[in-house]
Coordinates of C-alpha atoms and ligand atoms in Angstrom, one line a residue:
M1 CA 0.2 0.0 0.1
A2 CA 2.8 2.3 1.2
R3 CA 4.6 1.4 -1.9
V4 CA 1.9 2.4 -4.1
S5 CA 1.4 5.5 -3.0
L6 CA 5.2 6.5 -2.8
A7 CA 5.0 5.2 -6.7
T8 CA 2.2 7.4 -7.6
C9 CA 4.2 10.4 -5.8
V10 CA 7.2 9.9 -7.7
A11 CA 4.9 9.6 -11.3
V12 CA 3.0 12.9 -10.3
L13 CA 6.6 14.6 -9.8
L14 CA 7.8 13.4 -13.0
L15 CA 4.8 14.8 -14.7
V16 CA 5.0 18.1 -13.1
S17 CA 8.7 18.6 -13.8
T18 CA 8.1 17.3 -17.6
P19 CA 8.3 20.0 -19.7
P20 CA 5.3 20.1 -22.4
V21 CA 6.7 18.8 -25.9
A22 CA 8.6 20.9 -28.0
V23 CA 6.8 22.2 -30.9
G24 CA 8.3 21.3 -34.6
F25 CA 7.2 21.7 -37.8
E26 CA 5.9 19.7 -40.7
S27 CA 7.4 19.9 -44.7
N28 CA 4.7 22.1 -45.9
E29 CA 5.3 24.7 -43.0
W30 CA 8.3 25.8 -44.8
W31 CA 7.6 29.4 -43.8
K32 CA 8.9 27.7 -39.8
G33 CA 12.2 26.5 -41.0
T34 CA 13.3 29.4 -43.5
I35 CA 15.2 32.7 -42.8
V36 CA 12.7 35.9 -44.3
Y37 CA 15.1 37.9 -45.9
Q38 CA 14.1 41.6 -46.7
I39 CA 15.0 43.4 -49.8
Y40 CA 14.4 47.0 -50.2
P41 CA 14.2 47.1 -54.1
R42 CA 15.6 50.8 -54.6
S43 CA 18.7 49.6 -53.1
F44 CA 19.5 45.8 -53.8
M45 CA 21.1 45.7 -57.2
D46 CA 20.8 48.0 -59.8
S47 CA 20.4 46.4 -63.6
D48 CA 19.9 49.3 -65.8
G49 CA 22.7 52.2 -64.3
D50 CA 19.9 55.0 -63.2
G51 CA 21.2 54.5 -59.8
V52 CA 18.3 52.8 -58.4
G53 CA 17.8 48.9 -57.9
D54 CA 15.1 47.1 -59.8
L55 CA 13.6 43.9 -60.4
A56 CA 15.7 42.8 -62.8
G57 CA 18.7 43.6 -60.5
I58 CA 17.3 41.4 -58.0
T59 CA 17.0 38.6 -60.5
S60 CA 20.6 38.8 -61.1
R61 CA 21.4 38.1 -57.6
L62 CA 19.0 35.5 -56.4
E63 CA 21.8 32.7 -56.5
Y64 CA 23.2 34.6 -53.4
F65 CA 20.2 33.3 -51.3
N66 CA 21.2 29.6 -52.2
D67 CA 24.9 30.2 -51.6
I68 CA 24.0 32.1 -48.0
G69 CA 21.2 29.5 -47.0
V70 CA 18.2 32.3 -47.1
G71 CA 14.8 30.5 -48.3
T72 CA 12.6 33.2 -48.5
V73 CA 13.1 36.9 -49.7
W74 CA 10.2 39.9 -49.4
L75 CA 10.3 42.7 -51.7
S76 CA 9.3 45.9 -50.2
P77 CA 6.8 47.7 -52.3
V78 CA 7.4 47.3 -56.2
Y79 CA 4.1 48.5 -57.4
K80 CA 3.3 51.4 -59.6
S81 CA 4.3 54.5 -57.3
P82 CA 4.8 58.4 -57.5
M83 CA 7.4 57.6 -54.6
A84 CA 6.4 60.1 -52.3
D85 CA 7.2 57.4 -49.3
F86 CA 9.4 55.4 -51.6
G87 CA 6.7 52.8 -52.9
Y88 CA 4.2 52.5 -50.0
D89 CA 2.1 54.9 -51.7
V90 CA 0.4 52.7 -54.4
A91 CA -1.0 54.0 -57.2
D92 CA -1.8 50.8 -59.0
F93 CA -2.0 47.2 -56.6
K94 CA -1.7 45.3 -59.9
D95 CA 1.1 46.8 -61.8
I96 CA 4.5 47.3 -61.6
D97 CA 6.5 51.0 -61.2
P98 CA 8.7 51.5 -64.2
I99 CA 11.7 52.7 -62.1
F100 CA 11.9 48.7 -61.0
G101 CA 10.8 47.1 -64.5
T102 CA 7.9 45.8 -65.9
M103 CA 5.5 42.7 -65.1
A104 CA 7.6 40.8 -67.2
D105 CA 10.5 41.4 -65.2
F106 CA 8.6 40.4 -62.1
D107 CA 7.2 37.0 -64.1
A108 CA 10.8 36.4 -64.8
L109 CA 11.9 37.0 -60.8
I110 CA 9.4 34.8 -59.4
A111 CA 10.0 31.9 -62.0
K112 CA 13.8 32.1 -61.5
A113 CA 13.1 32.2 -57.6
H114 CA 10.7 29.1 -57.4
R115 CA 13.3 27.1 -59.9
L116 CA 16.3 27.9 -57.4
G117 CA 14.0 26.8 -54.4
L118 CA 13.5 30.2 -53.0
K119 CA 10.0 31.9 -51.6
L120 CA 9.2 35.0 -52.8
M121 CA 7.0 37.4 -50.5
M122 CA 5.6 40.7 -51.6
D123 CA 4.4 43.8 -49.4
F124 CA 0.7 44.5 -49.4
V125 CA -0.2 47.9 -48.7
P126 CA -3.7 47.8 -47.8
N127 CA -4.6 50.8 -45.4
H128 CA -3.9 53.7 -48.2
S129 CA -3.4 54.3 -51.7
S130 CA -1.7 57.1 -53.2
D131 CA -3.1 60.0 -53.9
Q132 CA -2.6 59.3 -57.9
H133 CA -4.6 56.6 -57.5
Q134 CA -7.6 56.4 -60.0
W135 CA -9.6 55.6 -57.2
F136 CA -8.7 58.6 -55.7
L137 CA -8.8 61.0 -58.2
D138 CA -12.0 60.1 -58.7
S139 CA -13.1 60.0 -55.2
K140 CA -11.6 63.6 -54.6
K141 CA -13.8 64.8 -57.6
N142 CA -17.4 65.3 -55.6
K143 CA -19.4 63.8 -53.4
D144 CA -22.4 63.0 -55.8
S145 CA -24.4 59.7 -55.6
T146 CA -23.3 59.0 -59.2
N147 CA -19.7 58.9 -58.4
E148 CA -19.0 55.5 -57.8
Y149 CA -15.9 56.1 -55.6
K150 CA -17.1 58.8 -53.8
D151 CA -16.7 56.5 -50.3
Y152 CA -13.7 54.8 -51.3
Y153 CA -11.7 56.8 -49.0
V154 CA -12.4 58.4 -45.5
W155 CA -14.1 61.9 -46.0
E156 CA -15.6 64.3 -43.3
D157 CA -16.9 68.0 -43.6
P158 CA -15.5 70.6 -41.6
K159 CA -16.0 70.7 -38.1
Q160 CA -19.8 71.8 -37.0
G161 CA -20.1 75.5 -35.3
C162 CA -16.4 76.1 -36.5
S163 CA -16.2 80.0 -37.0
D164 CA -13.1 79.9 -39.0
P165 CA -12.8 79.3 -42.9
P166 CA -13.9 75.6 -43.7
Q167 CA -10.3 74.4 -44.5
Q168 CA -9.2 75.2 -41.1
C169 CA -12.0 73.3 -39.4
V170 CA -10.3 69.9 -38.9
P171 CA -12.7 67.3 -37.8
N172 CA -10.9 66.5 -34.8
N173 CA -7.0 66.6 -33.2
W174 CA -5.8 63.3 -34.9
V175 CA -2.1 63.7 -35.8
S176 CA -0.5 61.6 -38.8
V177 CA 2.0 59.2 -38.1
F178 CA 4.5 61.4 -40.0
G179 CA 3.6 64.6 -38.4
G180 CA 0.9 67.2 -38.5
S181 CA -2.9 66.8 -39.1
M182 CA -4.4 63.6 -40.1
W183 CA -6.8 65.6 -42.4
E184 CA -6.1 67.5 -45.5
W185 CA -8.5 69.9 -47.0
V186 CA -9.8 69.3 -50.9
P187 CA -11.4 72.5 -52.1
E188 CA -13.1 70.5 -55.1
R189 CA -15.3 68.2 -52.7
Q190 CA -15.3 71.0 -49.9
Q191 CA -14.2 68.0 -47.3
F192 CA -11.4 67.0 -45.8
Y193 CA -9.7 63.4 -46.2
L194 CA -8.2 61.3 -43.7
H195 CA -4.6 60.3 -43.9
Q196 CA -2.7 58.0 -40.9
F197 CA 0.8 58.8 -43.1
L198 CA 1.5 61.3 -45.5
V199 CA -0.8 63.8 -47.2
E200 CA 0.2 61.8 -50.4
Q201 CA -1.0 58.4 -49.0
P202 CA -5.0 58.9 -48.5
D203 CA -6.5 56.1 -46.0
L204 CA -9.0 53.8 -47.8
N205 CA -12.4 53.2 -46.4
Y206 CA -13.0 49.7 -45.2
R207 CA -16.5 50.5 -44.1
K208 CA -17.5 50.6 -47.6
P209 CA -18.0 46.8 -48.7
E210 CA -16.6 47.7 -52.3
V211 CA -13.3 48.6 -51.0
K212 CA -12.9 45.4 -49.2
T213 CA -14.0 43.4 -52.2
A214 CA -11.3 45.6 -54.3
M215 CA -8.4 44.9 -52.0
D216 CA -9.4 40.9 -51.5
D217 CA -9.1 41.0 -55.1
V218 CA -5.8 42.2 -55.1
V219 CA -4.7 39.7 -52.5
R220 CA -5.9 37.3 -55.1
F221 CA -4.2 38.5 -58.2
W222 CA -0.8 38.2 -56.3
L223 CA -1.7 34.8 -54.9
T224 CA -3.0 33.8 -58.4
K225 CA 0.7 34.9 -59.7
G226 CA 2.7 32.6 -57.8
V227 CA 3.6 34.9 -54.4
D228 CA 4.0 32.9 -51.4
G229 CA 3.4 35.2 -49.0
L230 CA 2.4 38.9 -48.0
R231 CA 4.0 41.4 -45.0
V232 CA 0.8 43.4 -44.5
D233 CA 2.0 46.7 -44.1
A234 CA 0.9 49.3 -41.3
I235 CA -2.6 47.0 -40.3
R236 CA -3.1 48.6 -36.9
H237 CA -4.1 52.0 -38.9
M238 CA -7.1 50.2 -40.9
Y239 CA -9.8 51.6 -39.1
E240 CA -10.6 54.8 -37.2
S241 CA -13.4 55.6 -34.7
E242 CA -16.7 56.7 -36.5
G243 CA -17.5 59.0 -33.8
L244 CA -14.4 61.1 -34.7
E245 CA -14.0 61.5 -30.7
D246 CA -10.4 63.5 -30.2
E247 CA -7.7 61.8 -29.1
P248 CA -6.1 61.8 -25.4
V249 CA -2.8 63.5 -25.0
N250 CA 0.4 61.7 -24.2
P251 CA 1.1 62.5 -20.7
D252 CA 4.6 61.4 -21.3
Y253 CA 5.3 63.8 -24.2
T254 CA 7.4 66.9 -24.1
P255 CA 6.8 69.4 -27.2
K256 CA 10.0 70.6 -28.9
P257 CA 9.7 74.6 -29.2
G258 CA 8.0 75.5 -32.8
E259 CA 7.3 71.7 -33.7
Q260 CA 4.1 70.4 -35.8
A261 CA 1.9 68.0 -34.1
Q262 CA 3.7 65.0 -33.5
Y263 CA 2.0 61.7 -33.7
D264 CA 3.6 60.8 -30.3
S265 CA 1.9 63.6 -28.5
L266 CA -1.3 61.5 -28.6
L267 CA -2.8 58.4 -27.5
H268 CA -4.0 56.4 -30.0
T269 CA -7.5 55.1 -28.8
M270 CA -9.5 56.3 -31.8
T271 CA -7.2 55.5 -34.7
A272 CA -5.0 52.2 -33.9
D273 CA -5.9 48.4 -33.6
L274 CA -9.6 48.8 -34.0
P275 CA -11.5 44.9 -33.7
E276 CA -12.8 45.6 -36.8
L277 CA -9.5 44.9 -38.6
H278 CA -9.5 41.8 -37.3
D279 CA -12.5 40.3 -39.7
V280 CA -10.3 41.7 -42.6
I281 CA -7.5 39.8 -41.8
K282 CA -9.4 36.4 -40.9
D283 CA -10.9 37.3 -44.7
W284 CA -7.7 37.3 -45.7
R285 CA -6.5 34.2 -44.1
D286 CA -9.5 32.2 -45.9
I287 CA -8.2 33.8 -49.2
F288 CA -4.8 32.2 -48.2
Q289 CA -6.2 29.3 -47.5
E290 CA -8.1 29.0 -51.0
F291 CA -4.6 29.1 -52.3
S292 CA -2.9 26.8 -50.0
T293 CA -3.9 23.2 -51.1
D294 CA -0.4 22.6 -52.9
Q295 CA 1.8 25.2 -51.2
Y296 CA 1.1 26.9 -48.0
R297 CA 1.1 30.9 -48.5
F298 CA 2.3 32.6 -45.4
M299 CA 1.1 35.8 -43.6
V300 CA 2.9 38.5 -41.5
T301 CA 1.3 41.5 -40.5
E302 CA 3.6 44.7 -39.4
T303 CA 2.4 46.6 -36.2
Y304 CA 4.6 48.5 -33.4
D305 CA 3.0 47.8 -30.1
T306 CA 3.6 45.8 -27.0
H307 CA 3.7 42.1 -26.9
K308 CA 0.4 41.7 -25.4
A309 CA -1.4 44.2 -28.1
L310 CA 0.0 41.8 -30.8
L311 CA -0.9 38.4 -29.9
P312 CA -4.2 39.1 -31.2
Y313 CA -3.3 39.5 -34.5
Y314 CA -2.1 35.5 -34.4
G315 CA -6.1 34.7 -34.3
T316 CA -7.0 31.9 -32.6
P317 CA -7.6 28.3 -33.6
E318 CA -10.9 28.3 -34.5
R319 CA -10.2 31.8 -36.2
P320 CA -6.6 31.9 -37.6
E321 CA -5.3 35.1 -38.9
A322 CA -1.6 36.3 -39.6
D323 CA 1.0 33.2 -38.9
Y324 CA 2.6 35.8 -37.1
P325 CA 2.7 39.6 -36.3
F326 CA 6.2 40.8 -36.5
N327 CA 8.2 40.8 -33.3
F328 CA 10.1 44.2 -33.1
G329 CA 11.2 43.7 -29.8
L330 CA 14.8 43.1 -30.2
I331 CA 15.0 46.5 -32.4
E332 CA 14.6 48.4 -28.9
L333 CA 18.1 47.2 -28.5
N334 CA 21.0 50.1 -28.1
K335 CA 24.2 51.0 -26.7
E336 CA 22.4 52.1 -23.3
N337 CA 20.2 49.4 -22.7
L338 CA 22.5 46.3 -24.1
S339 CA 22.9 43.9 -21.6
G340 CA 22.3 40.1 -21.0
T341 CA 19.6 40.5 -18.6
K342 CA 18.0 43.3 -21.1
I343 CA 18.2 40.6 -24.4
H344 CA 16.7 38.2 -21.8
Q345 CA 13.5 40.4 -20.5
L346 CA 13.1 41.3 -24.4
V347 CA 13.1 37.7 -25.9
D348 CA 11.0 36.4 -22.5
D349 CA 8.6 39.5 -23.4
W350 CA 7.9 37.5 -26.5
M351 CA 8.0 34.1 -25.5
K352 CA 6.0 34.1 -22.1
D353 CA 2.4 34.8 -23.6
L354 CA 3.0 33.2 -26.6
P355 CA 0.4 30.3 -26.9
H356 CA 1.9 26.8 -27.5
D357 CA 0.9 26.3 -30.9
K358 CA 2.0 29.6 -31.9
W359 CA 5.6 30.2 -33.7
P360 CA 7.8 32.6 -32.4
N361 CA 9.8 35.3 -35.0
W362 CA 12.6 37.9 -34.8
V363 CA 13.6 41.3 -36.3
I364 CA 16.8 43.3 -35.3
G365 CA 16.4 45.9 -38.4
N366 CA 14.5 46.8 -40.9
H367 CA 14.0 49.9 -43.7
D368 CA 12.2 52.0 -40.8
N369 CA 14.7 51.6 -38.1
F370 CA 18.7 52.6 -38.0
R371 CA 21.2 49.7 -38.8
I372 CA 21.7 46.9 -35.4
A373 CA 25.5 47.5 -36.0
D374 CA 25.1 51.2 -35.6
K375 CA 22.5 51.1 -32.1
I376 CA 24.4 48.5 -30.6
G377 CA 27.7 48.9 -31.8
L378 CA 29.7 47.0 -34.9
E379 CA 31.5 44.7 -32.3
Y380 CA 28.1 43.2 -31.7
A381 CA 26.8 43.0 -34.8
R382 CA 27.7 39.5 -35.6
A383 CA 26.0 38.4 -31.9
L384 CA 23.2 39.9 -32.7
N385 CA 22.9 37.4 -36.0
V386 CA 23.5 34.4 -34.0
L387 CA 20.7 35.8 -31.4
N388 CA 17.9 36.3 -34.4
L389 CA 19.1 33.2 -36.2
L390 CA 19.6 30.3 -33.0
L391 CA 16.2 31.6 -31.2
P392 CA 13.3 29.3 -31.6
G393 CA 11.2 30.8 -34.5
T394 CA 11.5 32.2 -37.6
P395 CA 14.1 35.5 -38.2
T396 CA 14.0 38.2 -40.3
T397 CA 17.2 39.4 -42.1
Y398 CA 17.6 43.2 -43.2
Y399 CA 19.6 43.4 -46.5
G400 CA 23.1 44.0 -45.7
E401 CA 22.9 42.6 -41.7
E402 CA 24.5 39.1 -43.1
I403 CA 28.0 41.5 -43.6
A404 CA 27.5 43.7 -41.0
M405 CA 26.5 46.9 -42.8
E406 CA 26.3 50.1 -41.2
D407 CA 24.3 53.3 -41.6
I408 CA 25.1 55.9 -44.0
W409 CA 24.9 59.5 -42.8
V410 CA 22.9 62.0 -45.0
S411 CA 22.4 65.7 -44.2
Y412 CA 19.4 67.3 -44.0
N413 CA 19.5 69.1 -47.3
D414 CA 20.3 65.7 -49.1
T415 CA 17.6 63.7 -47.3
Q416 CA 15.0 61.7 -49.2
D417 CA 12.7 60.7 -46.7
P418 CA 9.5 62.5 -46.3
F419 CA 9.4 61.2 -42.6
A420 CA 12.6 63.4 -41.8
I421 CA 11.6 66.3 -44.2
N422 CA 8.2 67.0 -43.0
N423 CA 9.9 67.3 -39.0
P424 CA 12.8 69.4 -39.4
E425 CA 12.9 69.5 -35.5
H426 CA 13.7 65.7 -35.3
W427 CA 14.8 65.0 -38.7
E428 CA 18.0 62.9 -37.3
E429 CA 16.1 60.9 -35.0
Y430 CA 13.3 60.2 -37.7
T431 CA 15.2 60.0 -41.1
R432 CA 15.3 56.3 -42.5
D433 CA 17.9 57.2 -44.9
P434 CA 20.5 56.0 -43.1
E435 CA 19.9 52.5 -43.1
R436 CA 18.7 52.1 -46.8
S437 CA 22.1 52.7 -48.6
P438 CA 22.6 50.4 -51.4
M439 CA 24.0 46.7 -51.0
Q440 CA 27.6 46.4 -51.0
W441 CA 28.7 43.8 -53.2
D442 CA 32.2 44.0 -54.1
R443 CA 35.3 46.5 -54.4
S444 CA 34.2 48.0 -58.0
S445 CA 32.2 51.7 -58.0
H446 CA 29.4 51.7 -56.0
A447 CA 30.0 48.7 -54.4
G448 CA 29.1 46.8 -57.7
F449 CA 25.5 48.0 -56.9
S450 CA 25.3 50.3 -60.0
T451 CA 27.1 51.1 -63.0
T452 CA 25.9 54.7 -63.2
A453 CA 28.2 57.4 -64.1
G454 CA 26.5 59.8 -61.8
K455 CA 25.1 59.2 -58.6
T456 CA 23.2 56.6 -56.9
W457 CA 19.9 57.6 -55.4
L458 CA 21.4 57.3 -51.7
P459 CA 25.4 57.3 -51.1
V460 CA 27.0 53.8 -50.6
N461 CA 28.9 53.6 -47.5
Q462 CA 32.5 53.8 -48.0
N463 CA 33.2 51.1 -45.9
Y464 CA 32.6 48.6 -48.8
L465 CA 36.3 49.3 -49.3
S466 CA 37.3 47.9 -46.0
G467 CA 35.5 44.6 -46.1
I468 CA 32.0 45.4 -45.7
N469 CA 31.2 43.9 -49.0
V470 CA 29.9 40.3 -50.1
A471 CA 32.8 39.2 -52.5
D472 CA 35.5 40.1 -49.8
Q473 CA 33.7 38.5 -47.1
K474 CA 33.2 35.3 -49.4
A475 CA 36.8 35.1 -49.8
D476 CA 37.2 35.2 -45.9
N477 CA 36.2 32.3 -43.8
T478 CA 36.4 34.2 -40.7
S479 CA 34.3 37.0 -42.0
A480 CA 30.5 38.0 -40.8
L481 CA 29.4 36.2 -44.1
A482 CA 31.0 33.1 -43.3
L483 CA 29.4 33.0 -40.0
Y484 CA 25.8 33.9 -41.3
K485 CA 26.4 30.8 -43.6
K486 CA 27.4 28.8 -40.5
L487 CA 24.2 30.1 -38.7
A488 CA 22.0 29.5 -41.6
A489 CA 23.2 25.8 -42.0
L490 CA 22.7 24.9 -38.0
R491 CA 18.8 25.9 -38.7
K492 CA 18.8 23.7 -41.2
D493 CA 20.8 20.8 -40.6
E494 CA 19.9 20.3 -36.5
P495 CA 17.0 19.0 -35.2
A496 CA 17.5 21.0 -32.2
F497 CA 17.0 24.4 -34.1
Q498 CA 13.3 22.9 -35.5
T499 CA 11.5 23.2 -32.4
N500 CA 10.2 26.1 -30.4
H501 CA 12.0 24.9 -27.2
L502 CA 13.9 27.2 -25.3
K503 CA 15.8 27.3 -21.8
Y504 CA 17.4 30.0 -20.6
V505 CA 20.9 29.4 -18.9
I506 CA 21.5 32.3 -16.6
V507 CA 25.2 32.9 -15.5
N508 CA 25.4 36.7 -14.8
D509 CA 23.6 39.9 -16.1
K510 CA 26.3 40.4 -19.0
I511 CA 25.8 37.3 -20.5
F512 CA 22.2 36.3 -22.5
S513 CA 22.7 32.3 -23.0
F514 CA 20.2 29.8 -23.9
L515 CA 20.0 26.1 -24.8
R516 CA 18.2 24.4 -27.6
M517 CA 17.4 20.4 -27.6
P518 CA 15.5 18.5 -30.0
D519 CA 12.5 17.2 -29.3
D520 CA 13.4 14.0 -28.0
Q521 CA 15.1 14.2 -25.0
D522 CA 15.6 11.0 -23.9
T523 CA 18.1 9.7 -26.0
K524 CA 20.5 12.3 -25.1
P525 CA 20.5 14.4 -28.2
D526 CA 22.9 17.0 -30.0
S527 CA 21.9 19.8 -28.3
F528 CA 23.3 23.4 -28.4
L529 CA 24.4 25.7 -25.7
V530 CA 24.3 29.5 -27.0
I531 CA 26.2 32.1 -25.2
I532 CA 26.0 35.8 -26.0
N533 CA 28.5 38.5 -24.4
A534 CA 26.5 41.4 -24.2
G535 CA 29.0 42.8 -21.7
T536 CA 31.6 45.4 -22.0
S537 CA 34.1 42.8 -21.0
E538 CA 35.3 39.1 -21.1
S539 CA 33.5 36.5 -18.6
T540 CA 34.5 33.2 -17.4
D541 CA 31.3 31.3 -16.2
D542 CA 30.4 28.0 -14.8
Y543 CA 27.9 26.6 -17.2
T544 CA 27.5 23.0 -15.6
A545 CA 26.3 24.5 -12.4
A546 CA 23.8 26.6 -14.4
L547 CA 22.6 23.8 -16.3
T548 CA 22.1 21.6 -12.6
K549 CA 19.9 24.2 -11.5
L550 CA 17.4 23.5 -14.6
E551 CA 18.0 19.6 -13.9
L552 CA 19.9 19.5 -17.0
K553 CA 23.4 17.6 -17.1
A554 CA 26.0 17.6 -20.5
E555 CA 27.5 14.3 -20.9
G556 CA 31.0 14.6 -19.4
D557 CA 30.4 18.3 -18.5
A558 CA 32.0 18.9 -21.9
G559 CA 31.2 19.8 -25.5
V560 CA 32.3 21.5 -28.7
I561 CA 32.8 25.0 -29.7
K562 CA 30.5 24.6 -33.0
V563 CA 30.7 28.2 -34.3
S564 CA 32.4 31.2 -32.7
S565 CA 31.0 34.6 -33.8
N566 CA 34.8 35.5 -34.5
M567 CA 35.3 32.3 -36.0
D568 CA 38.5 31.5 -34.4
R569 CA 37.4 28.5 -31.7
N570 CA 35.4 26.6 -34.0
G571 CA 35.8 23.0 -33.3
K572 CA 37.3 23.4 -30.2
S573 CA 36.4 21.0 -27.1
Q574 CA 35.6 22.7 -24.3
G575 CA 34.6 21.9 -20.4
L576 CA 31.3 23.6 -19.7
S577 CA 32.2 24.2 -16.2
K578 CA 34.7 27.0 -17.3
I579 CA 33.7 28.9 -20.4
S580 CA 35.3 32.3 -21.0
S581 CA 33.7 34.6 -23.6
A582 CA 35.1 38.0 -24.8
A583 CA 32.9 41.1 -24.9
G584 CA 30.8 40.6 -28.3
E585 CA 31.3 37.3 -28.8
A586 CA 28.8 34.9 -29.3
L587 CA 29.8 30.8 -29.0
I588 CA 27.4 28.2 -29.9
I589 CA 28.5 24.8 -28.1
K590 CA 27.2 21.3 -29.2
A591 CA 27.0 18.7 -26.1
S592 CA 24.5 15.6 -25.4
V593 CA 22.3 17.3 -23.0
Y594 CA 20.2 15.0 -20.9
G595 CA 17.3 15.8 -17.9
F596 CA 17.3 14.6 -14.6
S597 CA 14.3 15.2 -12.8
S598 CA 14.1 16.4 -9.3
A599 CA 11.8 13.3 -9.0
S600 CA 14.9 11.1 -9.1
V601 CA 16.1 13.1 -5.9
P602 CA 13.4 11.8 -3.5
T603 CA 14.3 8.1 -5.4
L604 CA 17.6 8.6 -4.8
S605 CA 17.3 9.2 -0.9
L606 CA 14.5 6.8 -0.6
T607 CA 16.8 3.8 -2.0
L608 CA 19.4 5.1 0.7
S609 CA 17.5 4.9 3.3
I610 CA 16.3 1.5 2.4
A611 CA 19.7 0.6 2.2
T612 CA 20.5 2.0 5.5
V613 CA 17.4 0.1 7.3
M614 CA 18.7 -3.1 5.5
V615 CA 22.3 -2.5 6.4
K616 CA 21.2 -2.1 10.2
I617 CA 18.7 -5.3 10.1
F618 CA 21.6 -7.0 8.8
Y619 CA 24.0 -5.9 11.4
H620 CA 21.3 -6.7 14.0
V621 CA 20.5 -9.9 12.6
M622 CA 24.2 -10.8 12.7
F623 CA 25.6 -9.1 15.2
K624 CA 22.7 -8.7 17.6
Y625 CA 23.1 -5.2 18.5
Ligands
GLC1 C1 5.3 50.8 -42.9 C2 6.5 50.9 -43.5 C3 6.9 52.1 -43.8 C4 5.7 53.1 -44.5 C5 4.5 53.3 -43.5 C6 3.2 53.6 -44.5 O1 5.3 51.4 -41.4 O2 7.3 50.2 -43.2 O3 8.0 52.4 -44.3 O4 6.2 54.5 -44.7 O5 4.2 51.6 -43.6 O6 3.2 52.9 -45.4
MG2 MG1 17.3 51.0 -62.3

């Protein structure tokens, strides 16, 4: 009887301490195993020598992705556009802008990508169009009931009871993301239209069923062309409150003297994340499903918000939405806050609330944020690629991150980005030109990006002459690119990197270290301890002790340095009780790790006490004392 209840106890203890089985992925879930690589088309490769990148240029470079182990390429917008926001102002959702080429160039690009086994994703910009889109040109003419397009955009009358000239009577206090009022006056219609971004980017009116149908049709158009996925732009801005209530003032915002109204000066309770938008995403998901019978079509949404506010974008098992919303947490890292503890906090922010069946993702840079190498310092850039590629989930690499490209500096007078031009008081903070400079391919003129005799649309970073280019790094097996290829290969070849399993192995606050194990934890499988030294000095630490705290043990308390970020310790055997890592260094140590459950501790002490009793009985019987 006593033995039964003891066995039950042990079983319960075992159950309690067994982590849920890690979730891996099936072969059709290509988007879970891949690396997503973002191309900013103006800046990747110029084939016709006009100083601006284009589709034929991208096509000519596609083999590069096979070479470095990237499986998915996402193109920022290449649609017809007057380029007020460099393509995020779309004048025709179903055509290619001549600066990038023709639809035939696009067809050639996707055909070659698929031939090379690559997936191709497009940017989809549903919130707004260009003010040059035919729908808007028609919409702004008049508000007659005969005007088919009159409600395609969000139009409002001047505020009632306002005694100023009508063009000054804006409906409310709403401020656009790029600064200034969200309302723009149109004399022809004697009304304001709403633009959450530039004046040249009027918001589409999703309360009008025809708009929704027209945009569904755009989704179908590109999926029919064979596009493997869409990155859905600026999704939280899709709807605004119909009551037009003023937004509350942000108490944490201090205005600069003379500045125009800034987006951050208000709290966006009336213009962001309205619940209606989830119905639209859900409908798009249904369309994606229609097209997913042979090949899964993948959807990622873009919204900057807290991790809690982003979770609803995954939908629910019954009502799935995006495969994932972009997780921009790591973009917060900078020179001031960089530490092991900070990385741990940002990673855990995402992981701790993520439902077990949802897939994580990571982003360290994009076309809207300064490059990671500048934000945290070049000496940490390689380690951030290790983090991005080896955490569980899908990483996004912004072009050039694999060779540790850095920002350029552009003066205000030469600035291209309207966000900076519109806000002179904040331009250095807001400009997005620095991270959009041309890709650095080799040491030839314009870094091999363009053959133009004139200027490229943004200047090339001159560090292409000192090793920051693809050709030089290909030839150097200690380069950032060589490291990147090794990381991509690990993701592809090692089961440990193909699940959502993650355990933090904490040694001190400078270092973020974690363990990746495959699903099968009983056979002492190859596991990987990843150590990121985000501190400012070398650190020597005991990882055996840290693993013991997690009830884990490595065979022989040792492993092999599979990859070191400086590419100088690869293949060396390494005891786990004393590992040194330099500031900015990342180490990936392969070891056979297995769990010992806390349940084995009571079992052991029980065995010991039974043995003690038996010895005592033996002595008692034999020696009668
Ligand atoms: C997204 C894009 C950004 C663009 C904005 C408006 O945030 O990433 O580049 O300016 O949407 O379309
Ligand atoms: Mg060109």
